[in-house]
Short mmCIF file of C-alpha atoms in Angstrom, two decimals:
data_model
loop_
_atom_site.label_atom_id
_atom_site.label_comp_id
_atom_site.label_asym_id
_atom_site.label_seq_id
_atom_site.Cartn_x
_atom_site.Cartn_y
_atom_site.Cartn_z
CA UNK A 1 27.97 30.25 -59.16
CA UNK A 2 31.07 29.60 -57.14
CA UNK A 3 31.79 26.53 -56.35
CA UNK A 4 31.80 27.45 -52.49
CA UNK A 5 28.18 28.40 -52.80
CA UNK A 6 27.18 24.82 -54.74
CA UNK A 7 28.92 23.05 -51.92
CA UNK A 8 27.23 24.94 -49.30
CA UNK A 9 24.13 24.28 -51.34
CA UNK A 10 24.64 20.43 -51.62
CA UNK A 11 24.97 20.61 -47.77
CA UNK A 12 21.77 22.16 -47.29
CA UNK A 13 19.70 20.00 -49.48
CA UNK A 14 21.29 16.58 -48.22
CA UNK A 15 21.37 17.22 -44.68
CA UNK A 16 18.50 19.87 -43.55
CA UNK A 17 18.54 18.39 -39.91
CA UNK A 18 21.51 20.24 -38.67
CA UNK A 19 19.35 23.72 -39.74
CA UNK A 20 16.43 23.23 -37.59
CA UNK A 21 14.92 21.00 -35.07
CA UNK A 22 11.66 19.53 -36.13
CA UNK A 23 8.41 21.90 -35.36
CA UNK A 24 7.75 21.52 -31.44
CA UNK A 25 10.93 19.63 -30.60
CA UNK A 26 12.52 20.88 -27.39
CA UNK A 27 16.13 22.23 -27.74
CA UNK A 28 19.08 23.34 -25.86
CA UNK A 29 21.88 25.56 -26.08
CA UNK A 30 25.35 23.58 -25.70
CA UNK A 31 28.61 26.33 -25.87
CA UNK A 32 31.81 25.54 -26.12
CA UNK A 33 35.01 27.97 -26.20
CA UNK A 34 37.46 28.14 -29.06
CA UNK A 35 40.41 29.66 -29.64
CA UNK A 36 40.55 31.88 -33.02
CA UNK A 37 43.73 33.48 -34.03
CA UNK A 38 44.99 33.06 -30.98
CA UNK A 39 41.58 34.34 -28.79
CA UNK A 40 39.52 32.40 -26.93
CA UNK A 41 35.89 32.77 -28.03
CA UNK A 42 32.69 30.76 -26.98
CA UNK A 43 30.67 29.26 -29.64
CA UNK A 44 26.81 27.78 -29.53
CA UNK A 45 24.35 26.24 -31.24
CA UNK A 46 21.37 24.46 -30.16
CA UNK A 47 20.78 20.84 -30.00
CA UNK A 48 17.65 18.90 -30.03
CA UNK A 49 16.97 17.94 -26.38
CA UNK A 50 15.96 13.64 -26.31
CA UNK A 51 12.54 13.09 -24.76
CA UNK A 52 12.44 10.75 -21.59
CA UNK A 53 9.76 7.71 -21.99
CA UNK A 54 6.67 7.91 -19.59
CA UNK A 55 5.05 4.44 -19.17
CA UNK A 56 1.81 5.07 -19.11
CA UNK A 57 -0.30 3.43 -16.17
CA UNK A 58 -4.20 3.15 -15.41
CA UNK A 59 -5.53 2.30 -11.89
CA UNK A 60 -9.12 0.78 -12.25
CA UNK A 61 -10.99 0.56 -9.30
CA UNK A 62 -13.16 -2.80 -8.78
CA UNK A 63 -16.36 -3.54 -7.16
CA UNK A 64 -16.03 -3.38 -3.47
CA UNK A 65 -14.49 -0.44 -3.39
CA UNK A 66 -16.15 2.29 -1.18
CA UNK A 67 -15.57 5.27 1.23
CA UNK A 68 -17.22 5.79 4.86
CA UNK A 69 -18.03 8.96 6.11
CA UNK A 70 -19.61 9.27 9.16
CA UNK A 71 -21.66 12.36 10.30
CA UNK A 72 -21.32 12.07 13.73
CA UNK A 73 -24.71 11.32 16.40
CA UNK A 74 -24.64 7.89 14.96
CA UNK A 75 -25.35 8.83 11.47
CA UNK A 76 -22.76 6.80 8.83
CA UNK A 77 -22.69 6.63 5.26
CA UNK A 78 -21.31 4.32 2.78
CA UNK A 79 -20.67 5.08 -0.65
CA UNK A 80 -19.48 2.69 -3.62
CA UNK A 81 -16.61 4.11 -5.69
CA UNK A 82 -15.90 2.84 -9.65
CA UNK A 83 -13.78 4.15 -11.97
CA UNK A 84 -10.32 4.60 -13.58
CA UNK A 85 -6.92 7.03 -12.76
CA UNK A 86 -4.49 7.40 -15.24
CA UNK A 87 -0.80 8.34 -15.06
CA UNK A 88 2.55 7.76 -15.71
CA UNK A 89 6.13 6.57 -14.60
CA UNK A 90 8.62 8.87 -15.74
CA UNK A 91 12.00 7.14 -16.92
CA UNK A 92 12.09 3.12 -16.92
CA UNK A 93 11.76 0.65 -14.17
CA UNK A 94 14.24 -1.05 -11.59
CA UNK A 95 13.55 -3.24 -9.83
CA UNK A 96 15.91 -3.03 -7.59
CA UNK A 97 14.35 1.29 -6.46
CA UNK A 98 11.13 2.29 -5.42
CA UNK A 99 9.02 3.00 -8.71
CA UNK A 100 7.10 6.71 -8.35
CA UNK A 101 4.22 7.25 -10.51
CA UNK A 102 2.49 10.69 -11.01
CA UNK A 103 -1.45 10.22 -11.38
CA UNK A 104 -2.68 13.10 -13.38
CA UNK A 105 -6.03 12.06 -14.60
CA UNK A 106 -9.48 10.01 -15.04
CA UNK A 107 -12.63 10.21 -12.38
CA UNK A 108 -13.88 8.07 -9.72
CA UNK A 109 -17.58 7.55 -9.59
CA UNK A 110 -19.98 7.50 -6.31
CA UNK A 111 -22.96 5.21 -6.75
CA UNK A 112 -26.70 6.96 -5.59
CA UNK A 113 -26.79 6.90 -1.93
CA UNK A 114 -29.20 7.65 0.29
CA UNK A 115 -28.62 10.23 3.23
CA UNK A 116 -30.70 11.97 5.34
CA UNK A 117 -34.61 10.92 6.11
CA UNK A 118 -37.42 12.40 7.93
CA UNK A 119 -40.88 10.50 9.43
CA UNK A 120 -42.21 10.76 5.64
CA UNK A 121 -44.25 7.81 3.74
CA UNK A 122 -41.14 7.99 1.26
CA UNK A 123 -38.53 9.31 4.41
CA UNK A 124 -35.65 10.05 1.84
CA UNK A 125 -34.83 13.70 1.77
CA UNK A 126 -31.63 14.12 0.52
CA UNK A 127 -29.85 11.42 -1.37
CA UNK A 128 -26.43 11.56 -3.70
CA UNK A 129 -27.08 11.94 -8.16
CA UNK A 130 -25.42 9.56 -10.00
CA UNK A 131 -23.77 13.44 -11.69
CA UNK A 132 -21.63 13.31 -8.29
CA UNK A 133 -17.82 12.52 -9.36
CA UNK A 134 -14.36 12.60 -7.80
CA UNK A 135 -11.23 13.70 -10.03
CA UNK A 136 -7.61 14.80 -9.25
CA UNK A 137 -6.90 18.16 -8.40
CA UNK A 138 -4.67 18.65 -11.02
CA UNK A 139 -3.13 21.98 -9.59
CA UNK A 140 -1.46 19.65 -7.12
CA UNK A 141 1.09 16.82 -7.56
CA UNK A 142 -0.15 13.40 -7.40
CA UNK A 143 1.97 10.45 -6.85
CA UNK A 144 1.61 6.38 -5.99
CA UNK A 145 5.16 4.86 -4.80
CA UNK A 146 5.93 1.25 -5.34
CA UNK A 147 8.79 0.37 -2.62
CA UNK A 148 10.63 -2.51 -3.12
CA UNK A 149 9.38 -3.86 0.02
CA UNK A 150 6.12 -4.22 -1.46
CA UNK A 151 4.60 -1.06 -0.24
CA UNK A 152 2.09 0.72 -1.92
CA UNK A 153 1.74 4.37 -1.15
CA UNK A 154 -0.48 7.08 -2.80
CA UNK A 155 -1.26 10.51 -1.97
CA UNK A 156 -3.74 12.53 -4.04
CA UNK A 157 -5.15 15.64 -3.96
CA UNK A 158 -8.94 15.43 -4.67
CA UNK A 159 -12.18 17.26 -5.65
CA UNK A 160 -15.17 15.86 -4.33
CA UNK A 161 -18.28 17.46 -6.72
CA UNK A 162 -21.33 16.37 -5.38
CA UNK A 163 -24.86 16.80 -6.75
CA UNK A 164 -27.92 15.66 -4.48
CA UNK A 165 -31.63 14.98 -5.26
CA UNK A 166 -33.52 16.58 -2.73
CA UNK A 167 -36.40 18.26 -0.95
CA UNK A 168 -36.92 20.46 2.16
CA UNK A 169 -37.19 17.74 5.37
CA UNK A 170 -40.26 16.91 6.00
CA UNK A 171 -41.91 18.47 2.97
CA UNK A 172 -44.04 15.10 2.55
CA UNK A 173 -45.78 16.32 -0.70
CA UNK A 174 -42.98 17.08 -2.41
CA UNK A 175 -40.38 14.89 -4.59
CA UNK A 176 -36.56 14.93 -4.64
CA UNK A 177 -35.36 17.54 -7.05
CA UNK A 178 -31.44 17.54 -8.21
CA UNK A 179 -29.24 20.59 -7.33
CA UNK A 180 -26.45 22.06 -9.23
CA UNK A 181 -22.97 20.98 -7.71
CA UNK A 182 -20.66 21.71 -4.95
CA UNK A 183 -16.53 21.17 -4.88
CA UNK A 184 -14.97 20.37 -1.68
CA UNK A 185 -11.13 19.20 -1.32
CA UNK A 186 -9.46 16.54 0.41
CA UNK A 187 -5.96 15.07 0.83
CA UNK A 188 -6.05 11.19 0.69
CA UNK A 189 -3.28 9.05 1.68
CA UNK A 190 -3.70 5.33 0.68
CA UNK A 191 -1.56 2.54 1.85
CA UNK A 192 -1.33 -1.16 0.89
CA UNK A 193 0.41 -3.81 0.27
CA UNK A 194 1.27 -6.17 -2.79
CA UNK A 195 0.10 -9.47 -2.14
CA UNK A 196 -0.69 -13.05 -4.50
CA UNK A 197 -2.69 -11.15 -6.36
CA UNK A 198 0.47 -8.73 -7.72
CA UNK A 199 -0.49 -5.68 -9.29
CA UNK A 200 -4.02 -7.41 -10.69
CA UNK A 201 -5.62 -7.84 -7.28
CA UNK A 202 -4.72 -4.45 -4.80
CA UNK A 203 -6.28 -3.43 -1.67
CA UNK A 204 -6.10 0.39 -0.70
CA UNK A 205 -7.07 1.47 2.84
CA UNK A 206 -7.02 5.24 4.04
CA UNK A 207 -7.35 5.81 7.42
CA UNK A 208 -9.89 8.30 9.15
CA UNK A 209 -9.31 11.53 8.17
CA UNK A 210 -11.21 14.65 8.55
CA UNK A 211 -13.51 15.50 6.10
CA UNK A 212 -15.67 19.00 5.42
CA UNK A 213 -18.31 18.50 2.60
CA UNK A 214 -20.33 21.34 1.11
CA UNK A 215 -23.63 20.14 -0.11
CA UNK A 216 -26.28 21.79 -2.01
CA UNK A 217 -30.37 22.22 -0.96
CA UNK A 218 -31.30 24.40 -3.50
CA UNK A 219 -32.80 23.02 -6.59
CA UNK A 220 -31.25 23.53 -9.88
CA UNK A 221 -28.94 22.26 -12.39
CA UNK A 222 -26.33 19.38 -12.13
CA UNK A 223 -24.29 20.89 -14.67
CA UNK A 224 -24.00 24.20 -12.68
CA UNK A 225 -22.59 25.50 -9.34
CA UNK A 226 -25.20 25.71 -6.52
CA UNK A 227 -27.51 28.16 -6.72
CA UNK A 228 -27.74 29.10 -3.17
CA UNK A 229 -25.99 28.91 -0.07
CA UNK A 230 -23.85 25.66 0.60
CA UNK A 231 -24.64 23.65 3.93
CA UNK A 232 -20.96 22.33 5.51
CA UNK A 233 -20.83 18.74 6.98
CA UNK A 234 -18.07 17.90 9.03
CA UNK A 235 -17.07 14.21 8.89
CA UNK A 236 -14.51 11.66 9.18
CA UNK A 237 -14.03 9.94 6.14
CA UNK A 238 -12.21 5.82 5.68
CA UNK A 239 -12.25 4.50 2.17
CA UNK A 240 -11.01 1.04 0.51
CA UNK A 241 -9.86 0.32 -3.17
CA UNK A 242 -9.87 -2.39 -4.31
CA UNK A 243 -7.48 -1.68 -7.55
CA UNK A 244 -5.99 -3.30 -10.73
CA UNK A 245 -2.89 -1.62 -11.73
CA UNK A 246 -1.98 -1.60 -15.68
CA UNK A 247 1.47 -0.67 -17.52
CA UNK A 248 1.02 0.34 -21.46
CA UNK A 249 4.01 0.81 -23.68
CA UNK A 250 6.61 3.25 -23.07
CA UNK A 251 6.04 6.44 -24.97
CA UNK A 252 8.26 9.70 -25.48
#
Protein backbone atom coordinates (compact mmCIF):
# COMPACT_ATOMS: atom_id res chain seq x y z
CA UNK A 1 0.00 0.00 0.00
CA UNK A 2 1.17 3.45 -0.93
CA UNK A 3 1.92 5.53 1.44
CA UNK A 4 -0.72 8.16 0.08
CA UNK A 5 -3.42 5.62 0.72
CA UNK A 6 -2.10 4.88 4.62
CA UNK A 7 -2.18 8.60 5.14
CA UNK A 8 -5.53 9.02 3.75
CA UNK A 9 -6.38 6.02 5.87
CA UNK A 10 -4.93 7.46 9.19
CA UNK A 11 -7.16 10.52 8.36
CA UNK A 12 -10.19 8.60 8.19
CA UNK A 13 -9.83 6.59 11.27
CA UNK A 14 -8.66 9.62 13.55
CA UNK A 15 -10.98 12.14 12.45
CA UNK A 16 -14.44 10.51 11.06
CA UNK A 17 -16.36 13.84 11.89
CA UNK A 18 -15.37 15.73 8.84
CA UNK A 19 -17.11 12.50 6.71
CA UNK A 20 -20.51 12.75 8.03
CA UNK A 21 -22.70 14.65 10.31
CA UNK A 22 -24.10 12.61 13.09
CA UNK A 23 -27.55 10.60 12.16
CA UNK A 24 -30.42 13.37 12.23
CA UNK A 25 -28.15 16.40 12.54
CA UNK A 26 -29.29 19.26 10.32
CA UNK A 27 -26.72 20.46 7.70
CA UNK A 28 -25.99 23.09 5.25
CA UNK A 29 -24.29 23.64 2.14
CA UNK A 30 -21.50 26.51 2.49
CA UNK A 31 -19.62 27.16 -1.30
CA UNK A 32 -16.91 28.97 -1.84
CA UNK A 33 -15.06 29.76 -5.31
CA UNK A 34 -11.48 28.84 -6.06
CA UNK A 35 -9.29 29.44 -8.55
CA UNK A 36 -7.57 26.16 -10.14
CA UNK A 37 -4.95 26.53 -12.73
CA UNK A 38 -5.85 29.68 -13.28
CA UNK A 39 -10.05 29.06 -13.36
CA UNK A 40 -12.29 30.06 -11.04
CA UNK A 41 -14.37 27.13 -9.76
CA UNK A 42 -16.93 26.93 -6.79
CA UNK A 43 -16.40 24.35 -4.26
CA UNK A 44 -18.98 22.87 -1.38
CA UNK A 45 -19.37 20.79 1.24
CA UNK A 46 -21.84 20.64 3.91
CA UNK A 47 -21.53 21.73 7.40
CA UNK A 48 -23.37 20.71 10.42
CA UNK A 49 -25.96 23.48 11.05
CA UNK A 50 -25.75 24.52 15.34
CA UNK A 51 -29.13 24.05 17.00
CA UNK A 52 -30.66 27.25 18.73
CA UNK A 53 -31.67 26.58 22.61
CA UNK A 54 -35.52 26.68 23.34
CA UNK A 55 -36.18 27.37 27.08
CA UNK A 56 -38.76 25.44 27.81
CA UNK A 57 -41.79 27.13 29.74
CA UNK A 58 -45.10 25.71 31.46
CA UNK A 59 -48.09 27.98 32.27
CA UNK A 60 -50.17 26.31 35.14
CA UNK A 61 -53.37 27.64 35.69
CA UNK A 62 -54.52 28.06 39.53
CA UNK A 63 -57.73 27.83 41.27
CA UNK A 64 -59.86 30.77 40.48
CA UNK A 65 -59.45 30.62 37.19
CA UNK A 66 -62.71 30.43 35.09
CA UNK A 67 -64.50 31.52 31.82
CA UNK A 68 -68.13 33.22 31.51
CA UNK A 69 -70.26 32.61 28.80
CA UNK A 70 -73.43 33.98 28.74
CA UNK A 71 -76.38 32.64 26.61
CA UNK A 72 -78.23 35.55 26.26
CA UNK A 73 -82.25 36.02 27.94
CA UNK A 74 -80.49 36.18 31.21
CA UNK A 75 -79.03 32.80 31.13
CA UNK A 76 -74.98 32.90 32.29
CA UNK A 77 -72.62 30.28 32.90
CA UNK A 78 -69.50 29.96 34.78
CA UNK A 79 -67.04 27.41 34.31
CA UNK A 80 -63.73 26.63 36.40
CA UNK A 81 -60.63 26.09 34.24
CA UNK A 82 -57.31 23.91 35.65
CA UNK A 83 -54.59 22.81 33.93
CA UNK A 84 -51.11 23.29 32.36
CA UNK A 85 -49.68 24.88 28.68
CA UNK A 86 -46.41 24.17 27.70
CA UNK A 87 -44.01 25.96 25.34
CA UNK A 88 -40.99 27.48 24.61
CA UNK A 89 -38.76 30.67 24.09
CA UNK A 90 -36.73 30.33 21.16
CA UNK A 91 -33.09 31.87 21.52
CA UNK A 92 -32.08 33.35 25.13
CA UNK A 93 -33.48 36.15 27.12
CA UNK A 94 -32.88 40.06 27.30
CA UNK A 95 -34.00 41.81 29.32
CA UNK A 96 -33.71 44.72 27.87
CA UNK A 97 -36.59 43.20 24.43
CA UNK A 98 -39.86 41.91 24.68
CA UNK A 99 -39.51 38.00 25.34
CA UNK A 100 -42.02 35.92 22.71
CA UNK A 101 -42.91 32.53 23.67
CA UNK A 102 -44.68 29.99 21.33
CA UNK A 103 -47.25 27.75 23.39
CA UNK A 104 -47.57 24.53 21.56
CA UNK A 105 -49.03 22.16 24.01
CA UNK A 106 -50.83 20.70 27.32
CA UNK A 107 -54.88 20.96 28.04
CA UNK A 108 -57.00 23.08 30.11
CA UNK A 109 -59.69 21.37 32.06
CA UNK A 110 -63.52 22.60 32.62
CA UNK A 111 -64.92 21.47 35.95
CA UNK A 112 -68.82 19.72 35.72
CA UNK A 113 -71.18 22.48 35.30
CA UNK A 114 -74.54 22.61 35.29
CA UNK A 115 -76.57 24.26 32.31
CA UNK A 116 -79.84 24.12 31.29
CA UNK A 117 -82.98 22.97 33.71
CA UNK A 118 -86.56 22.32 33.24
CA UNK A 119 -89.61 22.28 36.15
CA UNK A 120 -88.27 18.57 36.98
CA UNK A 121 -87.89 17.08 40.73
CA UNK A 122 -84.07 16.79 39.66
CA UNK A 123 -84.43 20.13 36.98
CA UNK A 124 -80.85 19.46 35.50
CA UNK A 125 -81.05 18.55 31.87
CA UNK A 126 -78.00 19.17 30.38
CA UNK A 127 -74.85 19.66 32.37
CA UNK A 128 -70.89 19.67 31.19
CA UNK A 129 -68.64 15.78 31.72
CA UNK A 130 -65.70 16.12 33.45
CA UNK A 131 -64.31 14.33 29.51
CA UNK A 132 -64.85 18.13 28.30
CA UNK A 133 -61.17 19.65 27.63
CA UNK A 134 -59.61 22.67 25.94
CA UNK A 135 -56.14 22.26 23.99
CA UNK A 136 -54.22 24.43 21.44
CA UNK A 137 -55.01 24.26 18.00
CA UNK A 138 -51.82 23.29 17.01
CA UNK A 139 -52.36 24.02 13.18
CA UNK A 140 -52.14 27.64 14.27
CA UNK A 141 -49.32 29.68 15.87
CA UNK A 142 -49.55 30.36 19.44
CA UNK A 143 -47.63 32.97 21.18
CA UNK A 144 -47.49 34.88 24.89
CA UNK A 145 -45.26 38.25 24.68
CA UNK A 146 -43.51 39.53 27.70
CA UNK A 147 -42.91 43.46 26.98
CA UNK A 148 -40.56 45.10 28.91
CA UNK A 149 -43.15 47.30 30.20
CA UNK A 150 -44.54 44.54 32.04
CA UNK A 151 -47.17 43.53 29.63
CA UNK A 152 -48.39 40.26 29.26
CA UNK A 153 -49.98 39.36 25.99
CA UNK A 154 -51.21 35.94 24.66
CA UNK A 155 -53.12 34.92 21.76
CA UNK A 156 -54.12 31.29 21.21
CA UNK A 157 -55.93 29.49 18.95
CA UNK A 158 -58.24 26.98 20.77
CA UNK A 159 -60.45 23.83 20.56
CA UNK A 160 -63.16 23.72 22.84
CA UNK A 161 -64.33 19.66 22.98
CA UNK A 162 -67.18 19.42 25.01
CA UNK A 163 -69.02 16.32 26.23
CA UNK A 164 -72.45 16.81 28.18
CA UNK A 165 -74.55 14.46 30.40
CA UNK A 166 -77.92 14.80 29.36
CA UNK A 167 -81.56 14.01 28.76
CA UNK A 168 -84.42 15.32 26.55
CA UNK A 169 -86.02 18.58 28.67
CA UNK A 170 -88.49 17.71 30.58
CA UNK A 171 -88.16 13.95 30.25
CA UNK A 172 -88.69 13.69 34.21
CA UNK A 173 -88.21 9.83 34.26
CA UNK A 174 -85.23 9.77 32.68
CA UNK A 175 -81.42 10.28 33.91
CA UNK A 176 -78.57 12.29 32.34
CA UNK A 177 -76.77 10.16 29.83
CA UNK A 178 -73.15 11.39 28.41
CA UNK A 179 -72.78 12.16 24.64
CA UNK A 180 -69.87 11.70 22.45
CA UNK A 181 -68.00 15.12 21.82
CA UNK A 182 -68.19 18.21 19.84
CA UNK A 183 -65.06 20.68 18.66
CA UNK A 184 -65.74 24.25 18.32
CA UNK A 185 -62.85 27.01 17.78
CA UNK A 186 -62.09 30.18 19.28
CA UNK A 187 -59.42 32.91 19.14
CA UNK A 188 -58.50 34.13 22.70
CA UNK A 189 -56.57 37.14 23.39
CA UNK A 190 -55.39 37.49 27.06
CA UNK A 191 -53.89 40.52 28.56
CA UNK A 192 -52.25 41.23 31.95
CA UNK A 193 -49.96 42.64 33.73
CA UNK A 194 -46.84 41.61 35.94
CA UNK A 195 -47.35 42.65 39.32
CA UNK A 196 -45.61 41.70 43.20
CA UNK A 197 -46.35 38.53 42.53
CA UNK A 198 -43.72 38.33 39.26
CA UNK A 199 -44.15 35.52 37.10
CA UNK A 200 -45.47 33.17 40.28
CA UNK A 201 -48.71 35.06 40.85
CA UNK A 202 -50.40 36.23 37.08
CA UNK A 203 -53.77 37.42 36.35
CA UNK A 204 -55.14 36.89 32.69
CA UNK A 205 -58.34 38.69 31.62
CA UNK A 206 -59.94 38.29 28.02
CA UNK A 207 -62.45 40.49 27.17
CA UNK A 208 -66.01 39.55 25.70
CA UNK A 209 -65.71 37.96 22.68
CA UNK A 210 -68.08 36.12 20.57
CA UNK A 211 -68.43 32.71 21.07
CA UNK A 212 -70.42 29.78 18.86
CA UNK A 213 -70.47 26.38 20.76
CA UNK A 214 -71.69 23.15 19.21
CA UNK A 215 -73.08 20.86 21.79
CA UNK A 216 -74.23 17.39 21.63
CA UNK A 217 -78.02 15.84 22.75
CA UNK A 218 -77.61 12.62 21.50
CA UNK A 219 -76.45 9.94 23.78
CA UNK A 220 -73.34 8.09 23.15
CA UNK A 221 -69.76 7.87 23.71
CA UNK A 222 -67.32 10.50 25.23
CA UNK A 223 -64.55 9.12 23.39
CA UNK A 224 -66.37 9.62 20.01
CA UNK A 225 -67.73 12.46 17.80
CA UNK A 226 -71.50 13.14 18.28
CA UNK A 227 -73.65 10.87 17.01
CA UNK A 228 -76.29 13.12 15.77
CA UNK A 229 -76.90 16.49 14.80
CA UNK A 230 -74.99 19.32 16.80
CA UNK A 231 -77.20 22.14 18.47
CA UNK A 232 -75.17 25.81 17.97
CA UNK A 233 -75.17 28.28 20.96
CA UNK A 234 -74.22 31.63 20.32
CA UNK A 235 -72.53 33.38 23.28
CA UNK A 236 -70.22 35.89 24.52
CA UNK A 237 -67.55 34.44 26.30
CA UNK A 238 -64.95 36.53 29.36
CA UNK A 239 -62.45 34.31 31.05
CA UNK A 240 -59.69 34.94 33.92
CA UNK A 241 -56.35 33.01 34.60
CA UNK A 242 -55.00 33.09 37.22
CA UNK A 243 -51.35 31.66 36.06
CA UNK A 244 -47.87 30.61 37.36
CA UNK A 245 -45.34 30.92 34.73
CA UNK A 246 -42.17 28.39 34.89
CA UNK A 247 -38.68 28.51 32.92
CA UNK A 248 -36.76 24.91 32.73
CA UNK A 249 -33.25 24.65 31.40
CA UNK A 250 -32.28 25.66 28.06
CA UNK A 251 -32.25 22.76 25.67
CA UNK A 252 -31.04 22.41 21.90
Amino acid sequence: MSRARIAVLAIALLVPATAAAPAGAKTKLKCKVVRVHGHKKKKCHRVQVKPKPRIPITTTVLDGSAATLDFGGGITRTVGLSGKLTGYIPGTINLKADTKAFLTGGSLSVAPTDFFSDGCASPVWARSDPATTITLDKTKTNTATLHTSGLIESDANVIIRAVLDTRPENACDQALAPTGYTDSTAFVHLHGQVGSGGLLSLELTADPYPLTLNACMTPGTPAYPCAGTPTTYQTTATVLLKVQLSLGNPTT
